Tab-separated table of C-alpha atoms in Angstrom:
chain	number	residue	atom	x	y	z
A	1	MET	CA	126.069	105.143	71.790
A	2	ALA	CA	123.479	102.690	73.173
A	3	GLY	CA	124.205	102.984	76.411
A	4	VAL	CA	126.967	102.213	79.561
A	5	LEU	CA	124.368	100.359	82.516
A	6	LEU	CA	125.693	99.032	85.512
A	7	TRP	CA	124.792	99.585	89.047
A	8	VAL	CA	127.666	100.982	91.224
A	9	VAL	CA	128.682	102.520	94.372
A	10	SER	CA	131.287	105.403	94.676
A	11	PRO	CA	133.769	103.858	97.350
A	12	LYS	CA	134.858	105.950	100.300
A	13	GLY	CA	138.067	105.145	102.348
A	14	ASN	CA	138.170	101.406	102.324
A	15	ALA	CA	135.106	100.518	101.199
A	16	THR	CA	134.947	97.545	98.432
A	17	ALA	CA	131.324	97.604	96.622
A	18	LEU	CA	131.716	98.989	93.232
A	19	LEU	CA	130.124	96.743	90.772
A	20	SER	CA	129.005	96.600	87.853
A	21	LEU	CA	126.539	95.523	85.697
A	22	ILE	CA	127.226	96.259	83.595
A	23	PRO	CA	126.331	97.073	79.762
A	24	ARG	CA	126.086	98.594	79.878
A	25	SER	CA	128.856	95.467	79.988
A	26	VAL	CA	132.660	89.954	79.141
A	27	ASN	CA	133.959	87.476	78.221
A	28	LYS	CA	137.856	86.190	76.805
A	29	PRO	CA	138.906	83.052	78.870
A	30	LYS	CA	142.336	82.334	77.895
A	31	LYS	CA	140.909	79.703	75.577
A	32	ARG	CA	138.793	77.998	77.750
A	33	SER	CA	134.414	79.297	77.076
A	34	PHE	CA	135.765	81.916	74.769
A	35	LYS	CA	136.162	79.542	72.303
A	36	ARG	CA	133.121	78.868	72.790
A	37	VAL	CA	131.287	82.385	72.298
A	38	SER	CA	133.897	82.400	69.504
A	39	ALA	CA	132.782	80.333	67.432
A	40	ILE	CA	129.315	81.989	66.145
A	41	SER	CA	130.367	85.326	66.137
A	42	GLY	CA	130.914	85.209	62.277
A	43	ALA	CA	133.954	86.829	59.962
A	44	VAL	CA	136.812	88.446	62.082
A	45	ALA	CA	137.716	91.766	61.218
A	46	ASN	CA	142.046	90.300	61.155
A	47	PRO	CA	142.486	86.912	61.503
A	48	VAL	CA	146.499	87.221	62.488
A	49	ARG	CA	144.607	89.225	65.793
A	50	SER	CA	141.070	89.707	66.698
A	51	SER	CA	139.014	92.175	68.960
A	52	GLU	CA	138.999	89.598	71.477
A	53	GLN	CA	142.394	88.693	71.419
A	54	ARG	CA	143.068	92.439	71.643
A	55	VAL	CA	141.048	93.102	74.231
A	56	TYR	CA	142.105	90.131	76.200
A	57	ASP	CA	145.389	91.612	76.769
A	58	VAL	CA	144.043	94.355	78.611
A	59	VAL	CA	142.389	91.956	80.794
A	60	LEU	CA	145.624	90.231	81.107
A	61	LYS	CA	147.223	93.816	82.480
A	62	GLN	CA	144.100	94.671	84.732
A	63	ALA	CA	144.973	91.128	86.200
A	64	ALA	CA	149.043	91.334	86.774
A	65	LEU	CA	147.995	94.666	88.781
A	66	VAL	CA	145.724	92.806	90.571
A	67	LYS	CA	148.528	89.863	91.547
A	68	GLU	CA	151.349	93.283	92.334
A	69	GLN	CA	148.755	94.877	94.708
A	70	ARG	CA	148.412	90.957	96.630
A	71	GLY	CA	151.723	90.250	96.863
A	72	ARG	CA	152.672	93.338	98.812
A	73	LYS	CA	152.839	92.656	102.538
A	74	ALA	CA	151.562	95.936	103.189
A	75	LEU	CA	149.720	99.401	101.154
A	76	ASP	CA	151.585	102.383	102.242
A	77	LEU	CA	148.630	104.290	102.107
A	78	GLU	CA	149.852	107.242	103.250
A	79	LYS	CA	152.361	108.217	100.466
A	80	ARG	CA	149.689	106.534	98.171
A	81	SER	CA	147.352	109.972	99.235
A	82	GLU	CA	149.989	112.490	97.979
A	83	LYS	CA	149.196	111.811	94.862
A	84	THR	CA	146.292	113.747	95.036
A	85	ASP	CA	147.993	116.982	95.177
A	86	GLY	CA	145.657	119.214	98.232
A	87	PHE	CA	143.364	116.976	98.260
A	88	THR	CA	143.970	115.860	101.468
A	89	ASP	CA	141.908	117.482	103.154
A	90	TRP	CA	139.275	114.834	104.333
A	91	ASP	CA	136.561	116.330	104.648
A	92	LEU	CA	136.611	118.139	100.955
A	93	LEU	CA	137.249	114.211	99.924
A	94	ASN	CA	134.902	112.873	101.312
A	95	GLU	CA	132.733	116.040	100.218
A	96	ALA	CA	133.640	114.785	96.812
A	97	TYR	CA	132.557	111.174	97.016
A	98	ASP	CA	129.115	112.596	98.963
A	99	ARG	CA	129.123	114.815	95.403
A	100	CYS	CA	129.154	111.960	93.359
A	101	GLY	CA	126.895	109.781	95.374
A	102	GLU	CA	124.290	112.213	94.140
A	103	VAL	CA	124.640	112.127	90.768
A	104	CYS	CA	123.782	108.705	90.696
A	105	ALA	CA	121.093	109.668	92.832
A	106	GLU	CA	119.736	111.639	89.892
A	107	TYR	CA	119.487	108.488	87.794
A	108	ALA	CA	117.294	106.288	89.424
A	109	LYS	CA	116.493	103.312	86.991
A	110	THR	CA	120.189	102.533	86.603
A	111	PHE	CA	122.834	103.899	88.272
A	112	TYR	CA	126.392	104.934	87.010
A	113	LEU	CA	130.278	104.781	87.557
A	114	VAL	CA	130.161	108.348	87.531
A	115	TRP	CA	132.841	109.304	85.503
A	116	CYS	CA	131.435	106.660	82.737
A	117	ARG	CA	128.603	108.878	83.350
A	118	ARG	CA	129.640	111.959	82.270
A	119	THR	CA	132.071	110.156	79.644
A	120	ASP	CA	128.859	108.704	78.250
A	121	GLU	CA	126.904	111.740	78.098
A	122	LEU	CA	129.632	113.552	76.255
A	123	VAL	CA	128.158	111.862	73.045
A	124	ASP	CA	124.509	111.275	74.706
A	125	GLY	CA	123.768	114.302	76.968
A	126	PRO	CA	122.368	117.511	75.297
A	127	ASN	CA	125.065	118.882	74.285
A	128	ALA	CA	126.066	115.666	71.758
A	129	SER	CA	125.469	117.577	68.412
A	130	HIS	CA	128.121	120.237	69.400
A	131	ILE	CA	130.920	118.026	70.918
A	132	THR	CA	134.216	117.076	68.571
A	133	PRO	CA	137.432	114.689	68.444
A	134	ARG	CA	139.601	117.661	69.779
A	135	ALA	CA	136.796	117.772	73.139
A	136	LEU	CA	138.090	114.328	73.443
A	137	ASP	CA	141.388	114.553	72.877
A	138	ARG	CA	140.448	117.184	75.971
A	139	TRP	CA	138.492	114.929	78.046
A	140	GLU	CA	141.557	112.165	78.071
A	141	LYS	CA	144.296	115.201	78.356
A	142	ARG	CA	142.529	115.351	81.841
A	143	LEU	CA	141.816	111.443	82.424
A	144	ASP	CA	145.809	111.268	82.414
A	145	ASP	CA	145.965	114.060	84.525
A	146	LEU	CA	143.385	112.824	87.124
A	147	PHE	CA	145.433	109.544	87.737
A	148	GLU	CA	148.893	111.123	88.116
A	149	GLY	CA	146.902	113.569	91.056
A	150	ARG	CA	146.130	116.482	89.231
A	151	PRO	CA	141.617	116.489	89.315
A	152	TYR	CA	140.413	119.066	87.375
A	153	ASP	CA	137.207	119.073	90.548
A	154	MET	CA	135.383	117.987	92.970
A	155	LEU	CA	134.123	114.489	91.443
A	156	ASP	CA	137.574	113.746	89.473
A	157	ALA	CA	138.782	113.988	92.806
A	158	ALA	CA	136.995	111.611	94.490
A	159	LEU	CA	138.402	109.283	90.982
A	160	SER	CA	141.931	110.459	91.643
A	161	ASP	CA	141.462	108.702	95.098
A	162	THR	CA	140.261	106.109	94.568
A	163	VAL	CA	142.845	105.076	91.756
A	164	SER	CA	145.427	105.927	93.983
A	165	LYS	CA	144.285	102.824	96.190
A	166	TYR	CA	143.043	99.666	94.029
A	167	PRO	CA	145.030	98.059	91.198
A	168	VAL	CA	143.389	100.212	88.231
A	169	ASP	CA	144.520	100.168	85.145
A	170	ILE	CA	144.298	103.660	83.127
A	171	GLN	CA	143.553	101.685	79.550
A	172	PRO	CA	140.030	100.844	80.440
A	173	PHE	CA	139.554	103.986	80.698
A	174	LYS	CA	141.302	105.232	77.520
A	175	ASP	CA	139.178	102.594	75.774
A	176	MET	CA	135.814	104.019	76.950
A	177	ILE	CA	137.147	107.077	75.543
A	178	GLU	CA	137.360	105.407	72.065
A	179	GLY	CA	134.164	103.838	72.037
A	180	MET	CA	132.505	107.310	72.253
A	181	ARG	CA	135.234	108.706	69.484
A	182	LEU	CA	133.464	105.724	66.866
A	183	ASP	CA	129.898	106.964	67.984
A	184	LEU	CA	131.102	110.211	66.463
A	185	LYS	CA	132.177	109.062	62.797
A	186	LYS	CA	130.724	105.040	63.021
A	187	SER	CA	127.478	104.230	62.533
A	188	ARG	CA	127.747	100.494	60.779
A	189	TYR	CA	129.618	97.468	61.847
A	190	MET	CA	130.682	95.179	59.021
A	191	ASN	CA	130.978	91.772	61.553
A	192	PHE	CA	131.223	90.749	65.026
A	193	ASP	CA	135.021	91.199	65.348
A	194	GLU	CA	134.448	95.077	65.164
A	195	LEU	CA	131.325	95.203	66.957
A	196	TYR	CA	132.752	93.260	69.750
A	197	LEU	CA	135.227	95.797	69.915
A	198	TYR	CA	132.819	98.790	70.503
A	199	CYS	CA	131.168	96.898	72.998
A	200	TYR	CA	133.909	96.267	74.671
A	201	TYR	CA	134.891	100.207	74.666
A	202	VAL	CA	131.317	101.235	75.814
A	203	ALA	CA	130.408	98.441	78.221
A	204	GLY	CA	132.999	95.181	78.965
A	205	THR	CA	135.457	98.501	79.919
A	206	VAL	CA	133.022	99.433	82.818
A	207	GLY	CA	133.977	95.716	84.415
A	208	LEU	CA	137.502	96.156	83.885
A	209	MET	CA	137.199	99.450	86.107
A	210	SER	CA	135.185	98.076	88.777
A	211	VAL	CA	136.165	94.397	89.760
A	212	PRO	CA	139.654	96.589	91.827
A	213	VAL	CA	137.097	98.478	93.543
A	214	MET	CA	134.426	95.704	94.525
A	215	GLY	CA	137.440	93.169	95.131
A	216	ILE	CA	137.489	89.690	95.205
A	217	ALA	CA	137.020	87.592	97.846
A	218	PRO	CA	139.540	85.858	99.388
A	219	GLU	CA	138.363	82.404	99.628
A	220	SER	CA	137.950	82.472	95.925
A	221	LYS	CA	139.880	79.672	93.962
A	222	ALA	CA	139.425	80.974	90.419
A	223	SER	CA	142.054	82.713	89.006
A	224	VAL	CA	142.507	86.226	88.467
A	225	GLU	CA	141.795	86.288	84.456
A	226	SER	CA	138.446	84.717	85.061
A	227	VAL	CA	137.376	86.595	86.781
A	228	TYR	CA	137.909	90.129	85.181
A	229	ASN	CA	136.869	87.723	81.809
A	230	SER	CA	134.044	87.132	83.324
A	231	ALA	CA	133.634	91.104	84.313
A	232	LEU	CA	134.052	91.834	80.983
A	233	ALA	CA	131.582	89.151	79.431
A	234	LEU	CA	128.848	90.970	81.403
A	235	GLY	CA	129.750	94.334	80.112
A	236	ILE	CA	129.863	92.951	76.476
A	237	ALA	CA	126.184	90.737	77.197
A	238	ASN	CA	124.391	94.280	79.110
A	239	GLN	CA	125.573	96.371	75.934
A	240	LEU	CA	124.260	93.182	73.120
A	241	THR	CA	121.288	93.337	74.974
A	242	ASN	CA	120.903	97.139	75.067
A	243	ILE	CA	121.517	96.681	70.789
A	244	LEU	CA	118.817	94.192	70.596
A	245	ARG	CA	116.179	95.938	72.345
A	246	ASP	CA	117.532	99.743	71.407
A	247	VAL	CA	117.100	98.309	67.388
A	248	GLY	CA	114.005	100.790	66.345
A	249	GLU	CA	115.583	103.657	67.913
A	250	ASP	CA	118.530	103.742	66.985
A	251	ALA	CA	117.459	103.197	62.782
A	252	ARG	CA	115.593	106.460	64.005
A	253	ARG	CA	119.309	108.105	64.185
A	254	GLY	CA	120.328	106.374	61.032
A	255	ARG	CA	122.668	103.770	63.134
A	256	VAL	CA	122.665	99.901	62.812
A	257	TYR	CA	124.355	98.851	65.494
A	258	LEU	CA	124.229	95.346	63.949
A	259	PRO	CA	127.066	93.080	62.568
A	260	GLN	CA	126.088	93.662	58.456
A	261	ASP	CA	127.560	90.480	57.219
A	262	GLU	CA	125.013	88.490	59.674
A	263	LEU	CA	121.721	90.628	58.610
A	264	ALA	CA	122.639	89.183	54.561
A	265	ARG	CA	123.281	85.772	55.796
A	266	PHE	CA	119.487	86.011	56.697
A	267	GLY	CA	118.444	87.761	53.960
A	268	LEU	CA	118.171	90.542	55.485
A	269	SER	CA	119.896	94.833	54.661
A	270	ASP	CA	119.700	98.465	56.547
A	271	ASP	CA	116.901	98.398	54.625
A	272	ASP	CA	114.704	95.985	56.472
A	273	ILE	CA	115.459	97.431	59.614
A	274	PHE	CA	114.401	100.706	58.582
A	275	ARG	CA	110.937	99.573	57.668
A	276	GLY	CA	110.155	97.705	60.881
A	277	GLN	CA	108.336	94.836	59.758
A	278	VAL	CA	108.969	91.574	61.951
A	279	THR	CA	109.300	88.831	58.942
A	280	ASP	CA	110.259	85.173	59.785
A	281	ARG	CA	113.676	86.296	58.816
A	282	TRP	CA	114.290	88.769	61.069
A	283	ARG	CA	113.243	86.918	63.590
A	284	ASN	CA	115.478	84.243	62.731
A	285	PHE	CA	117.860	86.964	62.780
A	286	MET	CA	117.145	87.741	67.019
A	287	LYS	CA	116.967	84.438	67.787
A	288	ASP	CA	120.660	84.027	66.845
A	289	GLN	CA	121.610	87.200	68.293
A	290	ILE	CA	119.902	86.871	72.134
A	291	LYS	CA	121.362	82.969	72.413
A	292	ARG	CA	125.055	85.079	71.860
A	293	ALA	CA	123.778	87.495	74.313
A	294	ARG	CA	122.682	84.594	76.735
A	295	MET	CA	126.068	82.626	76.428
A	296	PHE	CA	127.862	86.194	77.139
A	297	PHE	CA	125.740	86.051	80.137
A	298	ASP	CA	126.410	82.703	81.292
A	299	GLU	CA	130.191	83.310	81.063
A	300	ALA	CA	129.148	86.517	83.419
A	301	GLU	CA	127.285	84.392	86.312
A	302	LYS	CA	131.038	83.041	86.499
A	303	GLY	CA	132.945	85.621	87.981
A	304	VAL	CA	129.933	86.827	90.286
A	305	PRO	CA	130.504	84.647	93.617
A	306	GLU	CA	134.411	84.919	93.132
A	307	LEU	CA	133.750	88.385	94.089
A	308	ASN	CA	133.818	89.966	97.985
A	309	PRO	CA	130.684	89.505	99.597
A	310	ALA	CA	129.221	92.896	100.131
A	311	SER	CA	129.505	93.176	95.872
A	312	ARG	CA	127.500	90.316	95.153
A	313	TRP	CA	123.862	90.945	95.440
A	314	PRO	CA	123.508	94.169	92.930
A	315	VAL	CA	126.237	91.990	90.446
A	316	TRP	CA	123.575	89.291	90.816
A	317	ALA	CA	120.366	91.978	90.495
A	318	SER	CA	121.332	93.900	87.942
A	319	LEU	CA	122.735	90.892	85.736
A	320	LEU	CA	119.491	88.883	86.497
A	321	LEU	CA	117.610	91.598	85.727
A	322	TYR	CA	119.273	92.886	82.254
A	323	ARG	CA	119.128	89.246	80.789
A	324	GLN	CA	115.193	89.110	81.571
A	325	ILE	CA	114.872	92.089	78.636
A	326	LEU	CA	116.051	89.626	76.336
A	327	ASP	CA	113.520	87.625	77.652
A	328	ALA	CA	110.577	90.453	77.020
A	329	ILE	CA	112.185	90.503	73.548
A	330	GLU	CA	110.978	87.274	72.916
A	331	GLU	CA	107.750	87.874	74.562
A	332	ASN	CA	107.186	91.187	72.029
A	333	ASP	CA	107.288	88.773	69.018
A	334	TYR	CA	111.159	90.002	68.212
A	335	ASN	CA	109.359	93.461	67.567
A	336	ASN	CA	112.076	95.621	68.803
A	337	PHE	CA	111.166	98.314	66.244
A	338	ASN	CA	108.179	99.352	67.809
A	339	LYS	CA	108.096	98.325	70.880
A	340	ARG	CA	110.080	98.707	73.583
A	341	ALA	CA	111.334	95.388	75.802
A	342	TYR	CA	111.211	96.391	79.568
A	343	VAL	CA	111.098	94.377	83.024
A	344	GLY	CA	107.797	95.135	85.016
A	345	LYS	CA	108.320	96.351	88.399
A	346	VAL	CA	107.251	92.570	89.502
A	347	LYS	CA	109.583	90.873	87.844
A	348	LYS	CA	112.642	93.642	88.868
A	349	PHE	CA	110.941	92.803	92.477
A	350	ALA	CA	110.716	88.755	92.552
A	351	SER	CA	114.171	88.828	91.289
A	352	LEU	CA	116.010	90.674	94.113
A	353	PRO	CA	115.121	87.606	96.722
A	354	VAL	CA	116.764	85.688	94.127
A	355	ALA	CA	119.635	87.893	93.453
A	356	TYR	CA	120.024	87.904	97.288
A	357	GLY	CA	119.608	84.299	97.470
A	358	ARG	CA	122.647	83.349	94.661
A	359	ALA	CA	124.894	86.428	96.272
A	360	LEU	CA	125.146	84.260	100.173
A	361	MET	CA	125.804	81.435	97.693
A	362	GLY	CA	129.844	82.115	98.343
A	363	THR	CA	132.739	81.919	95.866
A	364	SER	CA	132.991	78.530	93.198
A	365	LYS	CA	135.347	75.477	92.601
A	366	PHE	CA	136.436	76.655	89.319
A	367	ILE	CA	139.932	77.615	89.131
């Protein structure tokens, strides 16, 4: 898997900042700019029901949970806490959250939603070669139990407590596991519709998981769906960026996460990728791919100002830093075969005050 990246803050008690970033990653407004992004996505595998439409159903379901919670006059937190089955010992629960923080601290460059990190490790970790579809089925069963208040271990307990307090739906979590299943059996994507669904599975899901905890600013005039669209777009944008950055690395593992029909349209094939030569055809292909990724980032930007103030700065920082990876690919003359595009420390630090300034600007006016 090309990686699930984002920044994350583990919620303790009533903590509000869990951020996504997060691609890894995202788009599909109700016909709004979604249409615009879809226009360059190439052939659609299922014209009756595209991947974007299927994913949007998940967005609507999650948004409905948020609206339902908003409609309640009071939250019966005492009743909710009963779902943790034995984890009502607050000292133990606090210890569980502290352990989640330690897990995050082990990854200095990118912070992961802890459950996402553990899921990612199943197919990308040291024991990945031993992971089978049956193992993922067991992991999904464990997820079901977690959502029912039956955590298996301390890290599960923290997530179980969190999902009992926030309007978090289980579907994005299940979809991420589905992305792991894809990595076990699929190494080519025929068109962008297929690739979009993969990007949603492994990265766009994280935005849908995170927004309920990050929260939408009370003064926001944006619709809940539009904020979730933007969170989804960020995950898609991040994952597309990962894919473009890691073309050479993936090729060495026999994987090509690029739309086959679009490669063919530019006169390219898998053989060209395995040869790893930067040609004019490759440059033109990459320009087209980078343009699409930036359009998803543009869609993502619309939603960040609508988040609770405490969540905006890290999300802005993540978004701005990840966007710069696309700039680095261009600076490398589109050589993503054997030159890794990265953002230097100076540029990273320079981005932080910009992100902070944007975070202070408050919500936008779009609905």
